[in-house]
């Protein structure tokens, strides 16, 4: 019988359908993920994504016998659903207007010691989105029957079954208490406890796909749909079953998420934008984050990856990029990014690479991740000078590059057959290099950093 798993991968920038069989990528297709301006607020273009997935599933089903569907999505989106449709649009987390509720929301928000979730801008705290929807869109909110994470929205749309799941509730949402393994005090204080459906594991099948959808796209009516998982936690899954702690996975794309497995939570500091995410097994994981992909693009201004000679030219010039170029994420989100010194256009990618390596190194140090392997997964794994520079900054740790552009989706596919019975691909070791004057450049860069963001 076919074990082909279709993964619905909903990122901030793109949506993708990818098919896997025993960890092998068989087929994939992607499209841009759009944001609509509103009213009532900027929101995800859910219907365009739905049309894309239906068309892509129909196309894929002509060539492959799909046995299961798994959704995965970024952690800063959730859905208020009614009887048969969305009760309110799925808010875009970059909607800054949500902060109008902050004075009232702050009075209800759990302390960091409980939620392990720092105060973040815009709608990055999912609880703040909920508060805005309840207080500013009461007519829409009144029609809500459930609130679910974004992966679980897609599972609900395919099956009609609503479920809560910890990797999304525990992703800087303010809605989960990781040490206690239960919803945080915010859920009751905000009066939304009745909206959370029963808790299910990411690995749980919610049921077969609804018959009319199966018929529309040509899938077998018994095709199972799984609860789904937060995308960074999907990236982590292959390593949870193939490596011994301690180790750190840098999941890179629009965001760089540093997930430190086997590390104490005691050193986490909201001012650094360090936090605890919750893995698919319900365990809190010490994490840090910054918007590395977007910052890289802002600094580099286009072009490909640099070489080490370009990195050394930037260092020799004394030029440096200081945070923050995205306006969100990391210890310096409240500071305006600046480039000091003159950098040739051909070396802008080198400056961006050096910047992202320095921020990663800084956050690893503040997290206390001084031992164990570093596995770079996602976009930056294809930027060898980034991996080499990170290794040169942290010579006591080994750096590996997981050169797999489908890493998040591949991890998500595992939950349909957990634990996986097939071998997990081993990431490639990155050879150590010496980069002239890198230590002195890091010292100068660190001395020039602005004050960190405030948090609580």
GROMACS .gro file of C-alpha atoms in nm:
model
  456
    1UNK     CA    1   0.000   0.000   0.000
    2UNK     CA    2   0.126   0.350  -0.080
    3UNK     CA    3   0.274   0.547   0.208
    4UNK     CA    4   0.288   0.873   0.015
    5UNK     CA    5   0.231   1.174   0.244
    6UNK     CA    6   0.121   1.513   0.112
    7UNK     CA    7   0.240   1.808   0.321
    8UNK     CA    8   0.059   2.143   0.314
    9UNK     CA    9   0.339   2.385   0.404
   10UNK     CA   10   0.212   2.737   0.481
   11UNK     CA   11   0.497   2.981   0.531
   12UNK     CA   12   0.498   3.356   0.567
   13UNK     CA   13   0.627   3.405   0.213
   14UNK     CA   14   0.509   3.097   0.020
   15UNK     CA   15   0.263   2.810   0.032
   16UNK     CA   16   0.381   2.471  -0.091
   17UNK     CA   17   0.251   2.121  -0.145
   18UNK     CA   18   0.518   1.851  -0.118
   19UNK     CA   19   0.485   1.472  -0.147
   20UNK     CA   20   0.712   1.227   0.036
   21UNK     CA   21   0.752   0.850   0.049
   22UNK     CA   22   0.976   0.718   0.330
   23UNK     CA   23   1.142   1.058   0.351
   24UNK     CA   24   1.208   1.088  -0.024
   25UNK     CA   25   1.073   1.398  -0.195
   26UNK     CA   26   0.856   1.286  -0.486
   27UNK     CA   27   0.683   1.603  -0.602
   28UNK     CA   28   0.640   1.967  -0.499
   29UNK     CA   29   0.475   2.286  -0.613
   30UNK     CA   30   0.465   2.631  -0.455
   31UNK     CA   31   0.303   2.972  -0.492
   32UNK     CA   32   0.338   3.312  -0.322
   33UNK     CA   33   0.143   3.355   0.002
   34UNK     CA   34  -0.052   3.680  -0.020
   35UNK     CA   35  -0.180   3.918   0.246
   36UNK     CA   36  -0.503   4.107   0.187
   37UNK     CA   37  -0.531   4.462   0.323
   38UNK     CA   38  -0.867   4.426   0.498
   39UNK     CA   39  -1.108   4.522   0.639
   40UNK     CA   40  -1.124   4.444   0.924
   41UNK     CA   41  -0.741   4.417   0.935
   42UNK     CA   42  -0.464   4.283   0.708
   43UNK     CA   43  -0.515   3.910   0.681
   44UNK     CA   44  -0.399   3.590   0.514
   45UNK     CA   45  -0.546   3.523   0.170
   46UNK     CA   46  -0.685   3.192   0.287
   47UNK     CA   47  -0.906   3.132  -0.015
   48UNK     CA   48  -0.620   3.172  -0.263
   49UNK     CA   49  -0.413   2.928  -0.059
   50UNK     CA   50  -0.708   2.686  -0.045
   51UNK     CA   51  -0.752   2.703  -0.423
   52UNK     CA   52  -0.379   2.645  -0.470
   53UNK     CA   53  -0.384   2.338  -0.244
   54UNK     CA   54  -0.690   2.188  -0.413
   55UNK     CA   55  -0.540   2.235  -0.759
   56UNK     CA   56  -0.198   2.105  -0.650
   57UNK     CA   57  -0.348   1.801  -0.475
   58UNK     CA   58  -0.555   1.724  -0.783
   59UNK     CA   59  -0.245   1.744  -1.002
   60UNK     CA   60  -0.032   1.537  -0.762
   61UNK     CA   61  -0.302   1.271  -0.721
   62UNK     CA   62  -0.288   1.196  -1.094
   63UNK     CA   63   0.066   1.065  -1.052
   64UNK     CA   64   0.078   0.944  -0.691
   65UNK     CA   65  -0.150   0.753  -0.455
   66UNK     CA   66  -0.167   0.982  -0.153
   67UNK     CA   67  -0.239   0.804   0.176
   68UNK     CA   68  -0.213   1.092   0.423
   69UNK     CA   69  -0.212   1.472   0.447
   70UNK     CA   70  -0.016   1.672   0.705
   71UNK     CA   71  -0.041   2.053   0.746
   72UNK     CA   72   0.242   2.265   0.882
   73UNK     CA   73   0.246   2.643   0.922
   74UNK     CA   74   0.424   2.931   1.090
   75UNK     CA   75   0.336   2.989   1.455
   76UNK     CA   76   0.201   3.343   1.452
   77UNK     CA   77  -0.138   3.275   1.297
   78UNK     CA   78  -0.456   3.123   1.433
   79UNK     CA   79  -0.813   3.091   1.318
   80UNK     CA   80  -1.145   3.171   1.479
   81UNK     CA   81  -1.382   2.924   1.317
   82UNK     CA   82  -1.760   2.904   1.325
   83UNK     CA   83  -1.991   2.621   1.233
   84UNK     CA   84  -1.863   2.575   0.879
   85UNK     CA   85  -1.632   2.868   0.793
   86UNK     CA   86  -1.397   3.126   0.937
   87UNK     CA   87  -1.569   3.352   1.188
   88UNK     CA   88  -1.299   3.616   1.134
   89UNK     CA   89  -1.011   3.655   0.887
   90UNK     CA   90  -0.675   3.505   0.986
   91UNK     CA   91  -0.474   3.808   1.097
   92UNK     CA   92  -0.139   3.890   0.939
   93UNK     CA   93   0.109   3.901   1.227
   94UNK     CA   94   0.273   4.213   1.083
   95UNK     CA   95  -0.042   4.416   1.147
   96UNK     CA   96   0.089   4.679   1.390
   97UNK     CA   97  -0.259   4.814   1.460
   98UNK     CA   98  -0.311   4.519   1.692
   99UNK     CA   99  -0.094   4.701   1.946
  100UNK     CA  100  -0.379   4.944   2.020
  101UNK     CA  101  -0.505   4.686   2.273
  102UNK     CA  102  -0.168   4.659   2.449
  103UNK     CA  103  -0.253   4.851   2.770
  104UNK     CA  104  -0.550   4.624   2.841
  105UNK     CA  105  -0.375   4.314   2.711
  106UNK     CA  106  -0.069   4.376   2.929
  107UNK     CA  107  -0.289   4.357   3.239
  108UNK     CA  108  -0.390   4.000   3.147
  109UNK     CA  109  -0.070   3.871   2.992
  110UNK     CA  110   0.111   3.602   3.194
  111UNK     CA  111   0.459   3.674   3.329
  112UNK     CA  112   0.747   3.537   3.127
  113UNK     CA  113   0.821   3.281   3.399
  114UNK     CA  114   0.484   3.121   3.325
  115UNK     CA  115   0.447   3.150   2.946
  116UNK     CA  116   0.820   3.158   2.855
  117UNK     CA  117   0.697   3.387   2.576
  118UNK     CA  118   0.852   3.735   2.537
  119UNK     CA  119   0.651   4.043   2.451
  120UNK     CA  120   0.679   4.075   2.073
  121UNK     CA  121   0.571   4.344   1.827
  122UNK     CA  122   0.258   4.336   1.615
  123UNK     CA  123   0.068   4.010   1.622
  124UNK     CA  124   0.362   3.781   1.689
  125UNK     CA  125   0.206   3.697   2.026
  126UNK     CA  126  -0.101   3.504   1.918
  127UNK     CA  127  -0.280   3.595   2.239
  128UNK     CA  128  -0.267   3.963   2.144
  129UNK     CA  129  -0.435   3.881   1.813
  130UNK     CA  130  -0.713   3.706   2.004
  131UNK     CA  131  -0.755   4.002   2.239
  132UNK     CA  132  -0.782   4.241   1.944
  133UNK     CA  133  -1.039   4.025   1.771
  134UNK     CA  134  -1.248   3.992   2.087
  135UNK     CA  135  -1.235   4.360   2.187
  136UNK     CA  136  -1.224   4.534   1.847
  137UNK     CA  137  -1.424   4.292   1.630
  138UNK     CA  138  -1.694   4.172   1.873
  139UNK     CA  139  -1.949   4.090   1.602
  140UNK     CA  140  -1.705   3.857   1.429
  141UNK     CA  141  -1.578   3.713   1.756
  142UNK     CA  142  -1.933   3.632   1.869
  143UNK     CA  143  -1.969   3.387   1.579
  144UNK     CA  144  -1.661   3.187   1.679
  145UNK     CA  145  -1.705   2.831   1.796
  146UNK     CA  146  -1.335   2.741   1.820
  147UNK     CA  147  -0.991   2.898   1.807
  148UNK     CA  148  -0.724   2.680   1.647
  149UNK     CA  149  -0.364   2.718   1.539
  150UNK     CA  150  -0.299   2.771   1.170
  151UNK     CA  151  -0.188   2.412   1.094
  152UNK     CA  152  -0.501   2.290   1.270
  153UNK     CA  153  -0.718   2.527   1.067
  154UNK     CA  154  -0.616   2.344   0.750
  155UNK     CA  155  -0.671   2.007   0.917
  156UNK     CA  156  -1.019   2.126   1.025
  157UNK     CA  157  -1.099   2.250   0.676
  158UNK     CA  158  -1.012   1.909   0.533
  159UNK     CA  159  -1.184   1.696   0.800
  160UNK     CA  160  -1.433   1.915   0.989
  161UNK     CA  161  -1.259   1.818   1.317
  162UNK     CA  162  -1.127   2.099   1.540
  163UNK     CA  163  -0.822   2.035   1.759
  164UNK     CA  164  -0.568   2.219   1.973
  165UNK     CA  165  -0.199   2.126   1.946
  166UNK     CA  166   0.096   2.221   2.166
  167UNK     CA  167   0.362   2.321   1.911
  168UNK     CA  168   0.146   2.611   1.793
  169UNK     CA  169  -0.003   2.704   2.132
  170UNK     CA  170   0.351   2.696   2.271
  171UNK     CA  171   0.514   2.910   2.000
  172UNK     CA  172   0.551   3.259   2.159
  173UNK     CA  173   0.171   3.273   2.179
  174UNK     CA  174   0.129   3.364   2.550
  175UNK     CA  175  -0.135   3.087   2.551
  176UNK     CA  176   0.068   2.797   2.695
  177UNK     CA  177   0.257   2.731   3.018
  178UNK     CA  178   0.547   2.510   2.899
  179UNK     CA  179   0.673   2.402   3.241
  180UNK     CA  180   0.324   2.292   3.347
  181UNK     CA  181   0.220   2.153   3.010
  182UNK     CA  182  -0.119   2.323   3.005
  183UNK     CA  183  -0.288   2.641   2.881
  184UNK     CA  184  -0.160   2.958   3.047
  185UNK     CA  185  -0.359   3.181   3.278
  186UNK     CA  186  -0.425   3.414   2.982
  187UNK     CA  187  -0.673   3.169   2.832
  188UNK     CA  188  -0.909   3.200   3.128
  189UNK     CA  189  -0.835   3.568   3.193
  190UNK     CA  190  -0.921   3.658   2.834
  191UNK     CA  191  -1.233   3.442   2.852
  192UNK     CA  192  -1.142   3.221   2.557
  193UNK     CA  193  -1.106   2.887   2.736
  194UNK     CA  194  -1.436   2.770   2.586
  195UNK     CA  195  -1.294   2.825   2.236
  196UNK     CA  196  -1.000   2.583   2.268
  197UNK     CA  197  -1.100   2.242   2.126
  198UNK     CA  198  -0.962   1.919   2.277
  199UNK     CA  199  -0.585   1.883   2.278
  200UNK     CA  200  -0.447   1.639   2.023
  201UNK     CA  201  -0.091   1.541   1.936
  202UNK     CA  202   0.067   1.651   1.610
  203UNK     CA  203   0.090   1.279   1.524
  204UNK     CA  204  -0.283   1.214   1.571
  205UNK     CA  205  -0.502   1.150   1.265
  206UNK     CA  206  -0.810   1.370   1.300
  207UNK     CA  207  -1.003   1.156   1.057
  208UNK     CA  208  -1.046   1.093   0.687
  209UNK     CA  209  -1.073   1.379   0.443
  210UNK     CA  210  -1.428   1.500   0.393
  211UNK     CA  211  -1.590   1.294   0.111
  212UNK     CA  212  -1.683   1.591  -0.106
  213UNK     CA  213  -1.326   1.724  -0.097
  214UNK     CA  214  -1.183   1.380  -0.172
  215UNK     CA  215  -1.411   1.349  -0.472
  216UNK     CA  216  -1.325   1.700  -0.592
  217UNK     CA  217  -0.950   1.636  -0.606
  218UNK     CA  218  -0.945   1.264  -0.675
  219UNK     CA  219  -0.826   1.125  -0.343
  220UNK     CA  220  -0.940   0.803  -0.180
  221UNK     CA  221  -1.213   0.872   0.077
  222UNK     CA  222  -1.008   0.696   0.347
  223UNK     CA  223  -0.714   0.941   0.308
  224UNK     CA  224  -0.615   1.040   0.662
  225UNK     CA  225  -0.552   1.399   0.768
  226UNK     CA  226  -0.320   1.454   1.063
  227UNK     CA  227  -0.342   1.724   1.329
  228UNK     CA  228  -0.033   1.908   1.203
  229UNK     CA  229   0.263   2.094   1.347
  230UNK     CA  230   0.432   2.433   1.383
  231UNK     CA  231   0.687   2.463   1.101
  232UNK     CA  232   1.001   2.515   1.311
  233UNK     CA  233   0.911   2.211   1.517
  234UNK     CA  234   0.868   2.015   1.194
  235UNK     CA  235   1.227   2.108   1.105
  236UNK     CA  236   1.339   1.978   1.444
  237UNK     CA  237   1.175   1.634   1.421
  238UNK     CA  238   1.442   1.454   1.212
  239UNK     CA  239   1.706   1.544   1.468
  240UNK     CA  240   1.500   1.441   1.770
  241UNK     CA  241   1.512   1.083   1.640
  242UNK     CA  242   1.868   1.084   1.502
  243UNK     CA  243   2.090   1.281   1.745
  244UNK     CA  244   2.178   1.288   2.112
  245UNK     CA  245   2.139   1.611   2.310
  246UNK     CA  246   2.282   1.865   2.343
  247UNK     CA  247   2.258   2.005   1.993
  248UNK     CA  248   2.111   2.312   1.826
  249UNK     CA  249   1.915   2.336   1.503
  250UNK     CA  250   1.915   2.671   1.321
  251UNK     CA  251   1.598   2.661   1.114
  252UNK     CA  252   1.647   2.936   0.858
  253UNK     CA  253   1.418   3.111   0.612
  254UNK     CA  254   1.227   3.435   0.662
  255UNK     CA  255   1.309   3.373   1.029
  256UNK     CA  256   1.613   3.216   1.191
  257UNK     CA  257   1.491   3.000   1.479
  258UNK     CA  258   1.763   2.862   1.707
  259UNK     CA  259   1.633   2.549   1.885
  260UNK     CA  260   1.864   2.426   2.159
  261UNK     CA  261   1.778   2.070   2.256
  262UNK     CA  262   1.894   1.961   2.600
  263UNK     CA  263   1.950   2.316   2.726
  264UNK     CA  264   1.814   2.455   3.053
  265UNK     CA  265   1.536   2.713   3.035
  266UNK     CA  266   1.673   2.906   3.331
  267UNK     CA  267   1.890   3.146   3.128
  268UNK     CA  268   1.612   3.257   2.892
  269UNK     CA  269   1.562   3.633   2.891
  270UNK     CA  270   1.270   3.805   2.716
  271UNK     CA  271   1.491   4.108   2.645
  272UNK     CA  272   1.697   3.885   2.413
  273UNK     CA  273   1.390   3.743   2.238
  274UNK     CA  274   1.479   3.403   2.380
  275UNK     CA  275   1.189   3.184   2.472
  276UNK     CA  276   1.065   2.828   2.510
  277UNK     CA  277   0.892   2.663   2.220
  278UNK     CA  278   0.725   2.328   2.278
  279UNK     CA  279   0.823   2.028   2.067
  280UNK     CA  280   0.585   1.771   1.922
  281UNK     CA  281   0.631   1.550   2.227
  282UNK     CA  282   0.521   1.832   2.458
  283UNK     CA  283   0.869   1.917   2.590
  284UNK     CA  284   0.984   2.279   2.625
  285UNK     CA  285   1.285   2.368   2.409
  286UNK     CA  286   1.505   2.673   2.471
  287UNK     CA  287   1.494   2.891   2.159
  288UNK     CA  288   1.602   3.222   2.017
  289UNK     CA  289   1.484   3.400   1.703
  290UNK     CA  290   1.555   3.685   1.469
  291UNK     CA  291   1.421   3.767   1.123
  292UNK     CA  292   1.742   3.662   0.953
  293UNK     CA  293   1.611   3.595   0.604
  294UNK     CA  294   1.442   3.931   0.576
  295UNK     CA  295   1.739   4.112   0.729
  296UNK     CA  296   1.975   3.937   0.489
  297UNK     CA  297   1.767   4.055   0.194
  298UNK     CA  298   1.755   4.411   0.326
  299UNK     CA  299   2.133   4.427   0.365
  300UNK     CA  300   2.234   4.229   0.056
  301UNK     CA  301   1.991   4.399  -0.180
  302UNK     CA  302   1.975   4.092  -0.406
  303UNK     CA  303   2.240   3.875  -0.559
  304UNK     CA  304   2.368   3.529  -0.467
  305UNK     CA  305   2.582   3.399  -0.184
  306UNK     CA  306   2.932   3.542  -0.129
  307UNK     CA  307   3.267   3.368  -0.096
  308UNK     CA  308   3.511   3.381   0.194
  309UNK     CA  309   3.734   3.633   0.016
  310UNK     CA  310   3.439   3.875   0.017
  311UNK     CA  311   3.383   3.815   0.389
  312UNK     CA  312   3.747   3.901   0.456
  313UNK     CA  313   3.726   4.214   0.236
  314UNK     CA  314   3.430   4.340   0.439
  315UNK     CA  315   3.614   4.273   0.766
  316UNK     CA  316   3.930   4.446   0.640
  317UNK     CA  317   3.726   4.751   0.537
  318UNK     CA  318   3.591   4.796   0.888
  319UNK     CA  319   3.234   4.812   0.758
  320UNK     CA  320   2.962   4.656   0.968
  321UNK     CA  321   2.585   4.614   0.974
  322UNK     CA  322   2.418   4.683   1.308
  323UNK     CA  323   2.064   4.564   1.392
  324UNK     CA  324   1.782   4.567   1.324
  325UNK     CA  325   1.672   4.568   0.958
  326UNK     CA  326   1.333   4.401   0.995
  327UNK     CA  327   1.171   4.586   1.285
  328UNK     CA  328   1.093   4.261   1.465
  329UNK     CA  329   1.269   3.966   1.621
  330UNK     CA  330   1.593   3.936   1.815
  331UNK     CA  331   1.742   4.137   2.101
  332UNK     CA  332   1.750   4.462   1.900
  333UNK     CA  333   1.409   4.470   1.736
  334UNK     CA  334   1.344   4.822   1.860
  335UNK     CA  335   1.660   4.962   1.698
  336UNK     CA  336   1.686   5.086   1.342
  337UNK     CA  337   1.941   4.899   1.134
  338UNK     CA  338   2.241   5.090   1.008
  339UNK     CA  339   2.541   5.013   0.788
  340UNK     CA  340   2.862   5.177   0.898
  341UNK     CA  341   3.140   5.224   0.648
  342UNK     CA  342   3.153   5.182   0.272
  343UNK     CA  343   3.074   4.846   0.116
  344UNK     CA  344   3.104   4.778  -0.255
  345UNK     CA  345   2.785   4.655  -0.418
  346UNK     CA  346   2.953   4.324  -0.500
  347UNK     CA  347   3.022   4.271  -0.126
  348UNK     CA  348   2.675   4.347   0.011
  349UNK     CA  349   2.590   3.975   0.027
  350UNK     CA  350   2.911   3.920   0.225
  351UNK     CA  351   2.811   4.195   0.469
  352UNK     CA  352   2.467   4.035   0.508
  353UNK     CA  353   2.621   3.691   0.561
  354UNK     CA  354   2.861   3.823   0.821
  355UNK     CA  355   2.579   4.008   0.999
  356UNK     CA  356   2.355   3.700   1.020
  357UNK     CA  357   2.644   3.486   1.145
  358UNK     CA  358   2.727   3.744   1.414
  359UNK     CA  359   2.366   3.768   1.534
  360UNK     CA  360   2.339   3.387   1.541
  361UNK     CA  361   2.662   3.364   1.739
  362UNK     CA  362   2.545   3.631   1.983
  363UNK     CA  363   2.211   3.457   2.044
  364UNK     CA  364   2.374   3.117   2.089
  365UNK     CA  365   2.602   3.266   2.354
  366UNK     CA  366   2.313   3.433   2.535
  367UNK     CA  367   2.116   3.109   2.524
  368UNK     CA  368   2.410   2.929   2.680
  369UNK     CA  369   2.445   2.692   2.384
  370UNK     CA  370   2.821   2.656   2.415
  371UNK     CA  371   2.843   2.281   2.356
  372UNK     CA  372   2.696   2.037   2.108
  373UNK     CA  373   2.664   2.035   1.732
  374UNK     CA  374   2.508   2.319   1.532
  375UNK     CA  375   2.291   2.205   1.241
  376UNK     CA  376   2.199   2.475   0.989
  377UNK     CA  377   1.877   2.386   0.808
  378UNK     CA  378   1.686   2.578   0.542
  379UNK     CA  379   1.796   2.873   0.330
  380UNK     CA  380   2.125   2.949   0.506
  381UNK     CA  381   2.241   2.587   0.476
  382UNK     CA  382   2.303   2.665   0.109
  383UNK     CA  383   2.520   2.965   0.202
  384UNK     CA  384   2.848   2.790   0.277
  385UNK     CA  385   3.029   3.108   0.392
  386UNK     CA  386   2.754   3.161   0.654
  387UNK     CA  387   2.813   2.810   0.789
  388UNK     CA  388   3.192   2.855   0.776
  389UNK     CA  389   3.178   3.195   0.947
  390UNK     CA  390   2.952   3.059   1.221
  391UNK     CA  391   3.197   2.774   1.271
  392UNK     CA  392   3.493   3.015   1.287
  393UNK     CA  393   3.306   3.222   1.549
  394UNK     CA  394   3.236   2.907   1.756
  395UNK     CA  395   3.543   2.685   1.708
  396UNK     CA  396   3.454   2.445   1.992
  397UNK     CA  397   3.132   2.336   1.819
  398UNK     CA  398   3.088   2.142   1.496
  399UNK     CA  399   2.870   2.294   1.225
  400UNK     CA  400   2.666   2.083   0.986
  401UNK     CA  401   2.466   2.193   0.681
  402UNK     CA  402   2.140   2.015   0.607
  403UNK     CA  403   2.126   2.100   0.238
  404UNK     CA  404   1.760   2.020   0.204
  405UNK     CA  405   1.528   2.287   0.071
  406UNK     CA  406   1.231   2.072   0.175
  407UNK     CA  407   1.347   2.026   0.536
  408UNK     CA  408   1.036   2.165   0.706
  409UNK     CA  409   0.800   1.968   0.484
  410UNK     CA  410   1.010   1.653   0.514
  411UNK     CA  411   0.996   1.677   0.892
  412UNK     CA  412   0.622   1.734   0.883
  413UNK     CA  413   0.577   1.422   0.668
  414UNK     CA  414   0.730   1.214   0.950
  415UNK     CA  415   0.433   1.265   1.176
  416UNK     CA  416   0.214   1.051   0.950
  417UNK     CA  417   0.437   0.749   1.030
  418UNK     CA  418   0.589   0.824   1.371
  419UNK     CA  419   0.848   0.720   1.467
  420UNK     CA  420   0.997   0.686   1.120
  421UNK     CA  421   1.122   0.342   1.022
  422UNK     CA  422   1.349   0.470   0.744
  423UNK     CA  423   1.700   0.614   0.790
  424UNK     CA  424   1.729   0.988   0.850
  425UNK     CA  425   1.957   1.179   0.613
  426UNK     CA  426   2.279   1.291   0.782
  427UNK     CA  427   2.367   1.661   0.741
  428UNK     CA  428   2.700   1.750   0.582
  429UNK     CA  429   2.990   1.850   0.813
  430UNK     CA  430   3.123   2.196   0.736
  431UNK     CA  431   3.503   2.216   0.717
  432UNK     CA  432   3.655   2.459   0.964
  433UNK     CA  433   3.823   2.766   0.821
  434UNK     CA  434   4.030   3.053   0.953
  435UNK     CA  435   3.894   3.401   0.874
  436UNK     CA  436   4.146   3.679   0.918
  437UNK     CA  437   4.062   3.935   1.192
  438UNK     CA  438   3.718   3.784   1.252
  439UNK     CA  439   3.761   3.788   1.632
  440UNK     CA  440   3.856   4.155   1.636
  441UNK     CA  441   3.564   4.236   1.407
  442UNK     CA  442   3.325   4.056   1.640
  443UNK     CA  443   3.461   4.254   1.935
  444UNK     CA  444   3.413   4.586   1.751
  445UNK     CA  445   3.065   4.483   1.633
  446UNK     CA  446   2.961   4.379   1.985
  447UNK     CA  447   3.088   4.708   2.130
  448UNK     CA  448   2.880   4.902   1.876
  449UNK     CA  449   2.552   4.721   1.944
  450UNK     CA  450   2.256   4.929   2.065
  451UNK     CA  451   2.073   4.862   2.390
  452UNK     CA  452   1.857   4.547   2.379
  453UNK     CA  453   1.478   4.557   2.352
  454UNK     CA  454   1.275   4.567   2.669
  455UNK     CA  455   1.050   4.272   2.756
  456UNK     CA  456   0.868   4.108   3.040
   0.00000   0.00000   0.00000
